[in-house]
């Protein structure tokens, strides 16, 4: 199926004012189809992998990365989990940092959010901007440190929990041989999962790469072809998608944020291209017509217009701002503020769902006990008020999680 994003954007602009207003009013009154599906499944007690025969929908959780800005989508998916809404989903897709966020979400490990502002900002073990200078001997971003040290020892991922999850994880990466996005899945063990996460997050010329995975020897960061892995989810047959975005809507991005993001991207772009076929991959990425701006513009249409054009109902969660966070941000205070922006965005869209579930008598303990204003709990951990009402603390790290050998 070809996803003609530009055509959809044009159709959205050509909607008559009367039709657009009526469609918007109907959606506001009845809720977005993605919200409706989540509500219906939670109220009925439906579980992933054991849906009723009458439920033919396939709901995807789609998670954008963005380097350190991925803390925003991390806060979003952790909010989703804390509200008890995760069982409504059938599959999770993640790009780059978004894949890591999705992995921690599937196991309910809230401590993942600490990775961004505690572990990765300490010293230069993960991110060293001096490596942007000519003659540097190390990569700017050390993905091996993130996966083999932080995710194995400091905030250990429950690797077995991800592998056994009834909601499978699909990790999106970019293939420098076929010049297209690829979906990595069906992991046999923790090593394979770790290899997939590394490949998806290996930013070209910034992190060491490309990376191998099974029969594919040269994979690199998902963002080359799919910053937001929505097209992969739709190609796989998903009928509904909730998208955790780490960037605001284009029209709401502040001038300074756009300028800062442009400066960071320009610095990375000026690095000498040492990876074979990378230039061809970047040219291909510009030519395929899946620019994020076109996709985001298309999603301003009413949900039924989006479904008619894309084949799926799509509900994006946009933060009001990034709070100044960018892909190479190392300021813990800025990253904490960005996490709060992500949490607030998720609550704006998911609060009505959680309220409907609670009103139906099936509110999960998390909703009833934590309340909708502070879904990460109050007073959990020693720094319970650092972000919102303590969402960074109270990590549910599983005991006995096997570390991944370097």
Steps between C-alpha positions, in 0.01 A plus 500: 500500500641840399463774759454819300553752779520801268171408337335465842630840607358656185164332556495628858552858381222463242234396750212743489457714810156354566613139470809554713300674773239224507762226514686677779180547700409132464847389614487733799159365601576130459875488561771400257468142366832412668370627835177309446682174428721533807197571719298209362783252544584602856134500603448153354814360663646413160863387505769506230520168319154399624257742334142396430418374151296814438799725569689512173686825568876514545619782724863613489697708747741700282791670678725768351858536622712807439813442705481669839171659395363145521441568871173662387359189335635297793287705741201451271517121487568475873187709560307262276626205703426660835143570393459127444424535129782289354291177473295669228798485261599216270852601395761770566724667241800711590762699312841562658450623858130431451571127474682512833211693655254242369705213642494647851130582465413138418654387829361789706843626608445864585864552591572521127421869507797554734735379229466827315564757772703296752719243325560640152584850620773394742843562349575422137459122501191511277511834323813704434446803279876545472493203265337729243843659453736370231738227612280365781571135585158406638142529375291794614239260637601167656206265447696205642527683833125565500396141425779294660553711811200720580230261380678192636622628837396851601132485401482133398237421241301184562621343176308180561185698569524674163558170321201338675267799470160428341549835327789438259764766447582601143827691469538715188842566347634625165673264258792651308493218245132496400461874578175453690368466854499149644306355792698280739294255707470142625805531725635165619686630802624812679804527275285526189275757662803703608646481149174628352482792746859595420435492126187712530682768703834515317477850353713517184842660554402588860480155661719206409346315210356363283393193699423141399182308579456144376538497121514880476859620549447877477220652701491850639273742685129469423480876453668483159174367352242495782536739792144406589442127426135547406540387136650171618206442734251564221688279256479221759121525504429717805157662480549746788809675636580719798817694420729632776678795336809665645445823305212749506276558203692704240274802541556499877877465499657809641745695288790436740428127508500481122823698477673291768389177337629628167840588646542154655397327178732723297795412725434131449454548126844662466679193631697318230294213358707187557222241476469346153162559333391751764474787252281281278284414801453866590411587140251213501348620827441845352340353189251249641246764598465400866619827651379547855354840416273350237390221731425739784309733269296208373404399853332836554216358289205328665576139606278347233681693226829370638370143505373524143842614378736305726291197586508561876361732765792700639504701823825694559604621846694825454676682787416869528876563479830321546585732792828568320607135474668386179666183375837576664368670816705441817321734743317291765263785590397547137450127455283482813286783367472319167382187683229703666392634159469143376298393803265796462444424132416137573256599772322743268410215265478207739325660797155471334571133431606430858195686632269298276663178615469600866136598450436158349618330817819353358744771598845347558661540840744750351224739396309475825798518732722746317240733358508662158699804607811308601510166332850412611401499864557744779799487727657198336875496543722754665439769237127461464437858387771536239272442203133564542408294801782252503464324169872443475511285807363170621657298222353154472829342400462124482738304716735264331499672161784351299760755392609505140863419451702757313 
